[in-house]
PDB file of C-alpha atoms in Angstrom:
ATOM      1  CA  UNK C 614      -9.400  -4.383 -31.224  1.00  0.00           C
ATOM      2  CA  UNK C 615      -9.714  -5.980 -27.821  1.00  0.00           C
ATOM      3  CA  UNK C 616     -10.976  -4.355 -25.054  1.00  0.00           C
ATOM      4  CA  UNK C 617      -8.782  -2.285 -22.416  1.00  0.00           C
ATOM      5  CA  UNK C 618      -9.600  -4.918 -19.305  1.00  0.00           C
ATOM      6  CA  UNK C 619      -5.652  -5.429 -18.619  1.00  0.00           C
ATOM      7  CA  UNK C 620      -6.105  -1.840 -17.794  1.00  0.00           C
ATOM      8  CA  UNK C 621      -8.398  -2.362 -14.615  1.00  0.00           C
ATOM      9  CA  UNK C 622      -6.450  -2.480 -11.618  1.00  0.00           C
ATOM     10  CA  UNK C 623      -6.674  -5.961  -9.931  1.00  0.00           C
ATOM     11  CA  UNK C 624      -7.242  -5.933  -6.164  1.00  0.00           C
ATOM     12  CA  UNK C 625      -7.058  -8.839  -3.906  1.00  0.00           C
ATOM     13  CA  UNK C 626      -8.816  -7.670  -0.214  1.00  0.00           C
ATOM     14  CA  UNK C 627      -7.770  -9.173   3.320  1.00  0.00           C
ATOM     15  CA  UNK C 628     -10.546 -10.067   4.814  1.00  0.00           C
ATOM     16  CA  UNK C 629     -10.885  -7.139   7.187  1.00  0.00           C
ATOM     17  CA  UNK C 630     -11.291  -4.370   4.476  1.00  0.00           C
ATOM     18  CA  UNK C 631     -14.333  -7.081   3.034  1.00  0.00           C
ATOM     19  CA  UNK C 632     -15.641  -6.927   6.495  1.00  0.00           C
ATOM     20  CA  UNK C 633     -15.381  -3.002   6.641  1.00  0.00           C
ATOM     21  CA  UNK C 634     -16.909  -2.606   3.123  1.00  0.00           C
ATOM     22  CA  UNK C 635     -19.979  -4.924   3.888  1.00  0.00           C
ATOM     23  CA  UNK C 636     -20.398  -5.149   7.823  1.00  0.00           C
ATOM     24  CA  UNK C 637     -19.046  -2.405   9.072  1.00  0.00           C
ATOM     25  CA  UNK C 638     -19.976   0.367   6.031  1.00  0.00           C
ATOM     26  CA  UNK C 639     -16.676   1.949   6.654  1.00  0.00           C
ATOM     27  CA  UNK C 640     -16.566   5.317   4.669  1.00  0.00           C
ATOM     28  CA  UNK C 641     -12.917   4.500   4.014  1.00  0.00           C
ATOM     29  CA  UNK C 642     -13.142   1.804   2.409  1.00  0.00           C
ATOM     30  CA  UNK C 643     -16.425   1.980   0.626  1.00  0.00           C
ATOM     31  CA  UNK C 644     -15.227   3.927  -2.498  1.00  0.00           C
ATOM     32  CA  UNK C 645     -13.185   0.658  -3.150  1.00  0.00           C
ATOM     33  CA  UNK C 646     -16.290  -1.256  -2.991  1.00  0.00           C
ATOM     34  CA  UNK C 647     -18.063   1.219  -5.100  1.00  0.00           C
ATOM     35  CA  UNK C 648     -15.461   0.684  -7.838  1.00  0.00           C
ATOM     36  CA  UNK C 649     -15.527  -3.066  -7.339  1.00  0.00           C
ATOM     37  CA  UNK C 650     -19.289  -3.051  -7.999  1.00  0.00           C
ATOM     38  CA  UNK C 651     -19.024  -0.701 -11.448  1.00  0.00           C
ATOM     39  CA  UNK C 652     -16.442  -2.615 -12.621  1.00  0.00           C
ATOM     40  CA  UNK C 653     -14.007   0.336 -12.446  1.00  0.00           C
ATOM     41  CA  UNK C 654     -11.600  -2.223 -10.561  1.00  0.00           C
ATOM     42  CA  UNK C 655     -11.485  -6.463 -10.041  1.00  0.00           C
ATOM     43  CA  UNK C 656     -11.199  -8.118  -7.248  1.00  0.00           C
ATOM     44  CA  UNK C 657      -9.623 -11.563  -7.441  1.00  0.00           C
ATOM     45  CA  UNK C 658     -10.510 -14.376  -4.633  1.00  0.00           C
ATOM     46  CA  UNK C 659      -8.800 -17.787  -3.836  1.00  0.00           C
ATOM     47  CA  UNK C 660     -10.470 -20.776  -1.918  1.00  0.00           C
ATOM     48  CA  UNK C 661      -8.609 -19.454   1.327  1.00  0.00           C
ATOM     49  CA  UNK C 662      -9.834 -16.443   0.750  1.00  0.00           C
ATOM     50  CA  UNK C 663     -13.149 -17.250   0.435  1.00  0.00           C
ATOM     51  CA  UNK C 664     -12.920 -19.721   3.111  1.00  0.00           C
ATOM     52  CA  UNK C 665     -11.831 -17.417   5.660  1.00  0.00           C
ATOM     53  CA  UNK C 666     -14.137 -14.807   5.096  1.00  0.00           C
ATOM     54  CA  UNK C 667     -16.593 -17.398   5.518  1.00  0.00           C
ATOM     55  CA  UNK C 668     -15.103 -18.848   8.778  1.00  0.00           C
ATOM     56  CA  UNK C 669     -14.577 -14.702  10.067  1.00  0.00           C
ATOM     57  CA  UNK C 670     -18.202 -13.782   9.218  1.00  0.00           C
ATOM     58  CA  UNK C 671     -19.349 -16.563  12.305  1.00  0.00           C
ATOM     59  CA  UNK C 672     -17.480 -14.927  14.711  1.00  0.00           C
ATOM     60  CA  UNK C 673     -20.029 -14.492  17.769  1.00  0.00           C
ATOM     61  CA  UNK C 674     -18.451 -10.250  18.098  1.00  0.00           C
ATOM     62  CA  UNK C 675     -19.869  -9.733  14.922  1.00  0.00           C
ATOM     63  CA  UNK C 676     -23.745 -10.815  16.060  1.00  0.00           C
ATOM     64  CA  UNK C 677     -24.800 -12.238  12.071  1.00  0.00           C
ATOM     65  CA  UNK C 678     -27.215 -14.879  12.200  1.00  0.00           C
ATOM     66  CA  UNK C 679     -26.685 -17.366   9.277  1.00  0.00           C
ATOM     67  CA  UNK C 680     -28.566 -15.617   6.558  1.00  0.00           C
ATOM     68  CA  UNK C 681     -26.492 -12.305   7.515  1.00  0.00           C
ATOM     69  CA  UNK C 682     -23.659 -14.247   7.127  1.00  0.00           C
ATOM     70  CA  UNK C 683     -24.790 -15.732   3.494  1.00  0.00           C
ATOM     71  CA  UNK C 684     -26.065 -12.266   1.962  1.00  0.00           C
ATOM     72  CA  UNK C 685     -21.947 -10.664   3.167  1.00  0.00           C
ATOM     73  CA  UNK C 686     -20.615 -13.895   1.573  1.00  0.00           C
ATOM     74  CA  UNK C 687     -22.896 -13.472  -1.774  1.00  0.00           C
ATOM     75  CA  UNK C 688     -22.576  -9.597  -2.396  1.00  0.00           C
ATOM     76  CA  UNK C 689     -18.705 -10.509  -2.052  1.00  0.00           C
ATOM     77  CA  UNK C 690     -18.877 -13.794  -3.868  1.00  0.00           C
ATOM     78  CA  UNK C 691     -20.775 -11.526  -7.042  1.00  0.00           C
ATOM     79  CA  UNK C 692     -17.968  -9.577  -7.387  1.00  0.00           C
ATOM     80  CA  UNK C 693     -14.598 -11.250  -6.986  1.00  0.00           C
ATOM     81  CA  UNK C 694     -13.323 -13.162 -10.081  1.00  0.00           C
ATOM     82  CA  UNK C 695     -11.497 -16.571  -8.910  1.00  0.00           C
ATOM     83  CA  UNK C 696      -8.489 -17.485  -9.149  1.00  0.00           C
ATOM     84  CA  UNK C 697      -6.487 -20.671  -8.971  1.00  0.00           C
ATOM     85  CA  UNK C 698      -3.136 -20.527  -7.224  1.00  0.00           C
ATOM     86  CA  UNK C 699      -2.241 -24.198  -6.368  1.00  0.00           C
ATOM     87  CA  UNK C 700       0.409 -24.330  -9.221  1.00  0.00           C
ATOM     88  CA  UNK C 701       1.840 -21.301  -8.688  1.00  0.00           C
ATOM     89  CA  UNK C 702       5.860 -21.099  -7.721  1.00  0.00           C
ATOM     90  CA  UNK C 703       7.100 -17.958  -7.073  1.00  0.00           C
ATOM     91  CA  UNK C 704       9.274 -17.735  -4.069  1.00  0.00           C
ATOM     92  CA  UNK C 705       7.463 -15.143  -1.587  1.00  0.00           C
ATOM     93  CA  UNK C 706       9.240 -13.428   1.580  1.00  0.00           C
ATOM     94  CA  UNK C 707       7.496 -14.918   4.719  1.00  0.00           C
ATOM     95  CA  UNK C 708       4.928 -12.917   6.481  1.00  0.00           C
ATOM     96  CA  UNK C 709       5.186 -12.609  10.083  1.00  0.00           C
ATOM     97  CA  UNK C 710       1.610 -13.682  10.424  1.00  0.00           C
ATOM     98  CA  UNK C 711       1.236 -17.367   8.845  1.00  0.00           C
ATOM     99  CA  UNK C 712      -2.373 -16.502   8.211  1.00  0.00           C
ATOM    100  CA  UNK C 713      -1.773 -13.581   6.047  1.00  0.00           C
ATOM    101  CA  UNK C 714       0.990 -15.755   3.573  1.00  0.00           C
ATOM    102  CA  UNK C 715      -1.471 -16.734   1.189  1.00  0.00           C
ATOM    103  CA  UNK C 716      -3.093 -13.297   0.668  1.00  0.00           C
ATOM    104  CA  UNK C 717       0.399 -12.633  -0.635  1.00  0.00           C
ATOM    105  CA  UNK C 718       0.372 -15.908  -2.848  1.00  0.00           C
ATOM    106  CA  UNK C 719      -2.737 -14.752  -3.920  1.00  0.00           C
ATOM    107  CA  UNK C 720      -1.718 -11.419  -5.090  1.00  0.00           C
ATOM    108  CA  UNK C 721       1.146 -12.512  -6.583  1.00  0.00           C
ATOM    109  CA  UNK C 722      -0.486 -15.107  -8.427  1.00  0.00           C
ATOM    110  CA  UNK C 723      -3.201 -13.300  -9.572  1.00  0.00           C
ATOM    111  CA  UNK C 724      -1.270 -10.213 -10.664  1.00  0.00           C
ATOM    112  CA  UNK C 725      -2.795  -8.124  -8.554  1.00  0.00           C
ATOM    113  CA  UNK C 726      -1.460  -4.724  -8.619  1.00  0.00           C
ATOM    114  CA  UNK C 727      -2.794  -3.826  -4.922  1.00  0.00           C
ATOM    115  CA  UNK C 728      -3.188  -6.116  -1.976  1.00  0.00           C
ATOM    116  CA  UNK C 729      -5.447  -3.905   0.358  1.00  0.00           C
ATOM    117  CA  UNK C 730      -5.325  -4.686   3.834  1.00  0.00           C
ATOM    118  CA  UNK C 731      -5.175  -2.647   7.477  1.00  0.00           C
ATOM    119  CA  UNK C 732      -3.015  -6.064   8.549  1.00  0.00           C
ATOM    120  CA  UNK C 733       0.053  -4.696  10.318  1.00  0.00           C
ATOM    121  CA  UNK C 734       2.034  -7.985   9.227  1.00  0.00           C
ATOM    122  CA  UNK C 735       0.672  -7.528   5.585  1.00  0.00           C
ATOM    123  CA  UNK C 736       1.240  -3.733   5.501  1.00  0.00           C
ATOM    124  CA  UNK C 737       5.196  -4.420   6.668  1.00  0.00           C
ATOM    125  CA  UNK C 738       5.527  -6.502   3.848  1.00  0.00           C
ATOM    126  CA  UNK C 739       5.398  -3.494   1.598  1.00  0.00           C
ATOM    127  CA  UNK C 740       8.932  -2.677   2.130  1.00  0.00           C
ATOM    128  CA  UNK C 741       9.741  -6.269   0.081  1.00  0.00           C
ATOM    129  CA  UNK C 742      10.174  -6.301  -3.291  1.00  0.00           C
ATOM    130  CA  UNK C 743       6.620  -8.405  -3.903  1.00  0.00           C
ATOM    131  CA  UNK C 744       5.597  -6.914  -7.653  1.00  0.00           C
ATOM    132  CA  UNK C 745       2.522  -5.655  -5.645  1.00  0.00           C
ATOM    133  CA  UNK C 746       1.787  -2.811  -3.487  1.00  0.00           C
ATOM    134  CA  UNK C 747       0.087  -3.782   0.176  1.00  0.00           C
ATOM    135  CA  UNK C 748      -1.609  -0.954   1.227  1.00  0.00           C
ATOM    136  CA  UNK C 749      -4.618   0.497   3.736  1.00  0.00           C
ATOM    137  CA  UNK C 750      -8.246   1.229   1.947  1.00  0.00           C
ATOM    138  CA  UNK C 751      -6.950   5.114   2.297  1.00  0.00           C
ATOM    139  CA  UNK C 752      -4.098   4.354   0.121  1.00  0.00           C
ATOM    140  CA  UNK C 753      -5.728   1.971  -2.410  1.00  0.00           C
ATOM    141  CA  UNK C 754      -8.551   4.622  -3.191  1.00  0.00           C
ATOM    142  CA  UNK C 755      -5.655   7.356  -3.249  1.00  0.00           C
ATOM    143  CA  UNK C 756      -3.548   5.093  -5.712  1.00  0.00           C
ATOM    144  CA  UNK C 757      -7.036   4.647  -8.008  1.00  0.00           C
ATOM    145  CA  UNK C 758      -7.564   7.814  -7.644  1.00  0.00           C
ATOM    146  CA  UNK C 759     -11.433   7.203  -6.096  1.00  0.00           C
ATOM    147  CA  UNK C 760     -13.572  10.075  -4.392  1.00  0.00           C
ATOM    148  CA  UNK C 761     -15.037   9.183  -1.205  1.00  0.00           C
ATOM    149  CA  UNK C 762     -18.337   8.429  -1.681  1.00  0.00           C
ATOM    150  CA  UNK C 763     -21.654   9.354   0.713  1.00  0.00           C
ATOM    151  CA  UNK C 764     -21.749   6.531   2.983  1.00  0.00           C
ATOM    152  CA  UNK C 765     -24.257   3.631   1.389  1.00  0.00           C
ATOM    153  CA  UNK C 766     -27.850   3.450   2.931  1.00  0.00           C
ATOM    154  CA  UNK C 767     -28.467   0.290   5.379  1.00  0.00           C
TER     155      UNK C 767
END
């Protein structure tokens, strides 16, 4: 028989939970990260989604010189399965926020049973009939039933 892997939940992050999982070690998001890293969930990436966590991680606020800014981008990068969306067709309602759209497209196109986000524009979208869930790091690791974990060592 083939293995069970339609039964891991598929996650696509906004880029501010990735920053709070690997910059800022936020203990509310980390047990997503944790299951990310075992396997116990996938996390499925786009080239705008990769692209903009690259472009975020140079703010100046966030003080990473450029090898900081490589390691976030390759612990993130070793995880996240890719996905191609430029064929995809399904109509989506618009997001308020024009830069948040194509975290829906990619959720949508990837099958992604949680988009995970602390976006107010993305969270609003929950009330739409998407297929997917958008919902905080609290609510993901409440839905996936994870334990908060000790927070990770620097």
């Amino acid at each position: 028989t083939a293995p069970a892997q339609a039964a891991v939940p598929r996650l696509v992050l906004d880029t501010n939970v990735v920053l709070d999982c690997l910059h800022f070690r936020d203990a509310a998001a980390l047990p997503l990260w944790q299951a990310l890293v075992t396997g116990r969930c996938r996390c499925l990436v786009d080239d705008y989604a990769l692209a903009e966590l690259r472009r975020v991680l140079a703010y100046p606020e966030f003080e990473l010189d450029a090898g900081a800014q490589a390691e976030i981008w390759q612990q993130y990068r070793r995880i996240t399965e890719w996905v191609e969306v430029a064929g995809f067709q399904r109509k989506l309602p618009r997001c308020r926020d024009p830069d948040d759209q194509p975290f829906l497209v990619l959720a949508a196109a990837s099958g992604a049973s949680l988009l995970v986000s602390k976006d107010r524009a993305l969270l609003e979208m929950n009330r739409r009939n998407l297929g997917f869930a958008v919902v905080t790091p609290v609510e993901a690791c409440r839905r996936l039933g994870l334990e908060a974990e000790s927070p990770a060592p620097d």
